[in-house]
mmCIF file of C-alpha atoms in Angstrom:
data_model
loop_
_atom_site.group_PDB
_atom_site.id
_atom_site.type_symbol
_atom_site.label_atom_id
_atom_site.label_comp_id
_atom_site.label_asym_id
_atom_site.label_seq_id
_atom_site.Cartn_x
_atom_site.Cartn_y
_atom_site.Cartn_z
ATOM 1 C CA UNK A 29 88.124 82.719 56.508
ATOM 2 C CA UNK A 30 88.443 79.231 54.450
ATOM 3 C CA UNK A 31 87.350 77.400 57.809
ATOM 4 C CA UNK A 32 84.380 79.362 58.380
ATOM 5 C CA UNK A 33 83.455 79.527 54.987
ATOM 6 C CA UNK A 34 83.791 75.506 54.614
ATOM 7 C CA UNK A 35 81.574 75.073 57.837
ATOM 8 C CA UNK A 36 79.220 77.886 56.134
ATOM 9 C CA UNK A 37 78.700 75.493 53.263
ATOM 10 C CA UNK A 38 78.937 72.354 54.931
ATOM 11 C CA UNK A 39 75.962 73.656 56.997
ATOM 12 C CA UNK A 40 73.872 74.441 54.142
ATOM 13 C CA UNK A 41 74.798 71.452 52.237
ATOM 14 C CA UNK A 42 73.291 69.350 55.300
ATOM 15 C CA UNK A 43 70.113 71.120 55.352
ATOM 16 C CA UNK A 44 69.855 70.642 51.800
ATOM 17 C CA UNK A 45 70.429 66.946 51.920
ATOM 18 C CA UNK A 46 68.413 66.575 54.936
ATOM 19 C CA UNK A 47 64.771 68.535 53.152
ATOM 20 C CA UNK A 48 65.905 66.678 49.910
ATOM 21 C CA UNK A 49 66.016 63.224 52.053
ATOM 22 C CA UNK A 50 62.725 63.700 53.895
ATOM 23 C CA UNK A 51 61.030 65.451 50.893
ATOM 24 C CA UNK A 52 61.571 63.828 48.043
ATOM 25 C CA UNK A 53 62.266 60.091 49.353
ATOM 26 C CA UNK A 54 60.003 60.537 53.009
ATOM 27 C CA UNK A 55 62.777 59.521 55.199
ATOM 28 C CA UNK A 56 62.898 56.068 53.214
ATOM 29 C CA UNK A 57 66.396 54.574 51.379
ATOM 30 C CA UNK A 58 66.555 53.979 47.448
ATOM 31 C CA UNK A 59 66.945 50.491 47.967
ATOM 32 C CA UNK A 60 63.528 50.151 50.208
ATOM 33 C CA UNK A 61 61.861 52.465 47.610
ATOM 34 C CA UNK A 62 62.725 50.264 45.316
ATOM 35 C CA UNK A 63 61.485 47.291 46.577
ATOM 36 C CA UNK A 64 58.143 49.204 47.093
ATOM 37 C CA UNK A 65 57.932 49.355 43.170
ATOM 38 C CA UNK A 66 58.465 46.114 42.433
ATOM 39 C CA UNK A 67 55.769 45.252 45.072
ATOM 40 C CA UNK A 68 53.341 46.975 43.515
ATOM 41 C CA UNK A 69 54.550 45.698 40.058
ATOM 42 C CA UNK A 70 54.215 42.245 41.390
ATOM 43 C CA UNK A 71 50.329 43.203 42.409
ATOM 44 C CA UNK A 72 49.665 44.942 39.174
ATOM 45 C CA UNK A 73 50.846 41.725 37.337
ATOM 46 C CA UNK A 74 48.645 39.407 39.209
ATOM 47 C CA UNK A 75 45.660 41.988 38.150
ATOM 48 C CA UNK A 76 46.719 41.910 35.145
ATOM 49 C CA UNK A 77 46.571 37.995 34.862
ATOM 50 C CA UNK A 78 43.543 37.798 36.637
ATOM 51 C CA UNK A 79 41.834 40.229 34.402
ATOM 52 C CA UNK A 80 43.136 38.367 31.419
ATOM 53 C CA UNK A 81 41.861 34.383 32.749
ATOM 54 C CA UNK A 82 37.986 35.729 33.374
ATOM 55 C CA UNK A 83 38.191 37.758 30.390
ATOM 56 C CA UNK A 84 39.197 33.876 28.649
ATOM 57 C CA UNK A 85 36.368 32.732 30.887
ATOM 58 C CA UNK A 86 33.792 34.930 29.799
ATOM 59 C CA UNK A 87 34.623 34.686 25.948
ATOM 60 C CA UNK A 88 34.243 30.991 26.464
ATOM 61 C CA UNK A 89 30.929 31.175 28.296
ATOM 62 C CA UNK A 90 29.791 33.462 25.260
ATOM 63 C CA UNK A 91 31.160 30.698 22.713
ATOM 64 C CA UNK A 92 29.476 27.810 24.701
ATOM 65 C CA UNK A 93 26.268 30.173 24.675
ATOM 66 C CA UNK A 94 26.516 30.634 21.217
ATOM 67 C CA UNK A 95 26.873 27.218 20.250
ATOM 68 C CA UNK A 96 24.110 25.818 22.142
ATOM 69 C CA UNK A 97 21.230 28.651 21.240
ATOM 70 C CA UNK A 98 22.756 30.127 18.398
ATOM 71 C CA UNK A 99 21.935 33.581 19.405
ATOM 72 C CA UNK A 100 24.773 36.305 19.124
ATOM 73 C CA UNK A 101 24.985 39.718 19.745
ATOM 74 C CA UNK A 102 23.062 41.848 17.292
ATOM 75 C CA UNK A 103 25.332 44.367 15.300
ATOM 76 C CA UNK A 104 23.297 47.733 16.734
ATOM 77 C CA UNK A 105 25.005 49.570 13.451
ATOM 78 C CA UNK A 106 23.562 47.391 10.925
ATOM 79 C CA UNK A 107 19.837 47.013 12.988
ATOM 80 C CA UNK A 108 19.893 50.925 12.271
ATOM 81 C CA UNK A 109 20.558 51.236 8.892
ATOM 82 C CA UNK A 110 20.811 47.951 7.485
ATOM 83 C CA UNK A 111 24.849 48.343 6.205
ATOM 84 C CA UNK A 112 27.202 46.213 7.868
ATOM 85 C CA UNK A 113 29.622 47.872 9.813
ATOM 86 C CA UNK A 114 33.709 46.504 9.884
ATOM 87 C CA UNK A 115 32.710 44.211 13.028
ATOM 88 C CA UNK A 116 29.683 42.280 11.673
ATOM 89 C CA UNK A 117 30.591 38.637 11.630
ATOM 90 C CA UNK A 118 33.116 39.003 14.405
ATOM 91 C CA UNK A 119 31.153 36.373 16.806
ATOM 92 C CA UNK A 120 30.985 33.575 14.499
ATOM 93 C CA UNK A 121 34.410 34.308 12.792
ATOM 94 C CA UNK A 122 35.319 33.442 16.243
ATOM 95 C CA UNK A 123 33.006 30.359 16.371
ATOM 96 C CA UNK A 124 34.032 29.083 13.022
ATOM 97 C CA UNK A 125 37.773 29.625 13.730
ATOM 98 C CA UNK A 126 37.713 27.649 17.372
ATOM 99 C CA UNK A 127 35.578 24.669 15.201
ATOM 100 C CA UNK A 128 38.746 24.513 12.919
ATOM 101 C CA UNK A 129 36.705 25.820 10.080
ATOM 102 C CA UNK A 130 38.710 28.616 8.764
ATOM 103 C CA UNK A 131 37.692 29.292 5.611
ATOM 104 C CA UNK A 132 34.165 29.377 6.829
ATOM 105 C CA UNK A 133 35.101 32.116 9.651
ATOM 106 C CA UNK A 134 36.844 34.025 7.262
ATOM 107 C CA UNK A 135 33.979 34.547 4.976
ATOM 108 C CA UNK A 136 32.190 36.011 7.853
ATOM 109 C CA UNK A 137 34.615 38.967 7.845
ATOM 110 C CA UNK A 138 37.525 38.933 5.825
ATOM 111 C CA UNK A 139 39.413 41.821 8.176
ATOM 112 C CA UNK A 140 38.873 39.668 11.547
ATOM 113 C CA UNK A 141 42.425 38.012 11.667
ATOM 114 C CA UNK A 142 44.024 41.592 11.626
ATOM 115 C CA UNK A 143 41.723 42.928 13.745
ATOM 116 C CA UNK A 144 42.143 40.349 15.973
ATOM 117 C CA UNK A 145 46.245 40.995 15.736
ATOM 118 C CA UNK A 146 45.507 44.538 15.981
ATOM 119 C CA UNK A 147 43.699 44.014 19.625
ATOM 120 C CA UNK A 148 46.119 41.503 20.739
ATOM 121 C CA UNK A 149 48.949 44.263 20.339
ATOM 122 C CA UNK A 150 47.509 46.957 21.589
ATOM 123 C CA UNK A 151 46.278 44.494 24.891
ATOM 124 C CA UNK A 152 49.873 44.046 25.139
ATOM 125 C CA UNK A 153 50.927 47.202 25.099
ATOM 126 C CA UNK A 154 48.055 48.804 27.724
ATOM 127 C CA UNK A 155 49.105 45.998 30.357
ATOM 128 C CA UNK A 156 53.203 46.475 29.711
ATOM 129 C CA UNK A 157 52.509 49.959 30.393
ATOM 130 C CA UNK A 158 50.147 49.664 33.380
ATOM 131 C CA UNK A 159 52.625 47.017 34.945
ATOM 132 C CA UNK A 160 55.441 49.368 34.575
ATOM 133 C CA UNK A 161 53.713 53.058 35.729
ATOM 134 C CA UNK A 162 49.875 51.978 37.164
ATOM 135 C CA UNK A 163 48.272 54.212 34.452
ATOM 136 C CA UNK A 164 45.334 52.330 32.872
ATOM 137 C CA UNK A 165 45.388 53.960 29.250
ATOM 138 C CA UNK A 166 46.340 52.243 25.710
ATOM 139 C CA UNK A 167 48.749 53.912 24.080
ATOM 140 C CA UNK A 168 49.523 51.747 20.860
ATOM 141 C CA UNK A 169 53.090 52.698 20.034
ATOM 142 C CA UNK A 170 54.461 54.082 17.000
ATOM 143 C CA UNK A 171 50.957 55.662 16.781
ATOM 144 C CA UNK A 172 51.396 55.425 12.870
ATOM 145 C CA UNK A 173 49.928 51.784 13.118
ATOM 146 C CA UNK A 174 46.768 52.737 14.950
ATOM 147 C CA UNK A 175 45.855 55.410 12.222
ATOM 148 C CA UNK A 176 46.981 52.875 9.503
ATOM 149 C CA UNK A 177 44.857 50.670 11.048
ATOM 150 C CA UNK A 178 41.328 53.014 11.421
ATOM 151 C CA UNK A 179 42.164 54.129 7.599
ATOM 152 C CA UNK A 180 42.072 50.231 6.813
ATOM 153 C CA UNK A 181 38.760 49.550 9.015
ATOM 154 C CA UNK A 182 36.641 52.780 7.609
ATOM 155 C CA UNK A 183 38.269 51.662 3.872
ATOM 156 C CA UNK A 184 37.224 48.372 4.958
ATOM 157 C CA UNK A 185 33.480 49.503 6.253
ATOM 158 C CA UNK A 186 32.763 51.128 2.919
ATOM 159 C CA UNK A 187 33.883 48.116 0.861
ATOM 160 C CA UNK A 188 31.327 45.358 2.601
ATOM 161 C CA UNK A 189 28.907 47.682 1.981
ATOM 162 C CA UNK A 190 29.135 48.771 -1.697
ATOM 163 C CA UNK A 191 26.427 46.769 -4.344
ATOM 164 C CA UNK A 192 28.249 43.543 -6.047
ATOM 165 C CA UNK A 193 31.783 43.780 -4.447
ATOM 166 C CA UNK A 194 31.474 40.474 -3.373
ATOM 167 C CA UNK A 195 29.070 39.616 -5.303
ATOM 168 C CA UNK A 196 31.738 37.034 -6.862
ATOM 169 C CA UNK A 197 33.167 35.367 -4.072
ATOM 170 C CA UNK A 198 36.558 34.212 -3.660
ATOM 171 C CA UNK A 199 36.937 30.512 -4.775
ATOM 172 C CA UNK A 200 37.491 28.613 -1.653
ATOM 173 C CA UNK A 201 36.600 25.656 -3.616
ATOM 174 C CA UNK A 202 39.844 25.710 -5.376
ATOM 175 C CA UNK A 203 41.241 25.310 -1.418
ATOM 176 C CA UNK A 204 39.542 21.614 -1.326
ATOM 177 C CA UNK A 205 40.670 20.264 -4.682
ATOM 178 C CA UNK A 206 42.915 17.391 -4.292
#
């Protein structure tokens, strides 16, 4: 009885690992599967490094653009209504600040430096996530700082925009005395 019941389950055991071997792996070890993964990590790095030099390349050929005809791109928000929304200023905040005249880019929008911080992270987080699982989605983790963040942009959107809040601007002269 023991025999034929051991040979009974040693039976089904092998079937099992056999459909579990071709089904869930296709016939191929752990250790080639493996190596498969970091493959296509390996690719999904280079895209992602590729992707990131002709983004640099583009910005630049905007800044060079922008320094020579001194034409940016027009805010759409503010040709429509005439408010400025949270990212007016952005392009020559980004001018000014690769000049080396900071306190000039940072009149042009006082939030750009942690919306700049703000992009950087989350552009770190989307490509460590599509390197590790190929999914091409930004998930900003803890999501806290994201809706921190929006609360601070709209709060930020309504200040710029209400009569004589900057009407008295901060003394930057007080930064050059010597």
């Amino acid at each position: 009885y023991f025999a034929n019941a051991g040979l009974k389950s040693f039976a089904f055991w092998n079937k099992h690992h056999r459909r579990e071997k071709i089904g869930k792996n296709r016939g191929l070890s752990c250790s080639v599967k493996r190596g498969m993964k970091m493959e296509e990590r390996k690719k999904r790095k280079k895209r992602v490094l590729c992707a990131t030099v002709i983004g640099f390349f583009l910005l630049f050929l905007y800044a060079v653009f922008y320094a020579v005809t001194g034409l940016a791109v027009p805010c759409v928000f503010h040709l429509l209504t005439g408010w400025k929304c949270p990212g007016c200023g952005i392009s020559t905040f980004s001018i000014y600040f690769l000049q080396g005249r900071f306190l000039e880019a940072i009149r042009q929008n006082y939030l750009a430096p942690v919306l700049y911080l703000y992009m950087v992270w989350a552009g770190v987080c989307f490509c460590r996530d599509y390197i590790r699982t190929g999914k091409k989605q930004v998930i900003v983790k803890p999501e806290i700082i994201s809706w921190i963040f929006l609360g601070i942009l709209a709060g930020w959107g309504i200040l710029r925009n209400l009569q004589g809040f900057f009407a008295v601007d901060f003394p930057f002269h007080l930064c050059y005395t010597i």
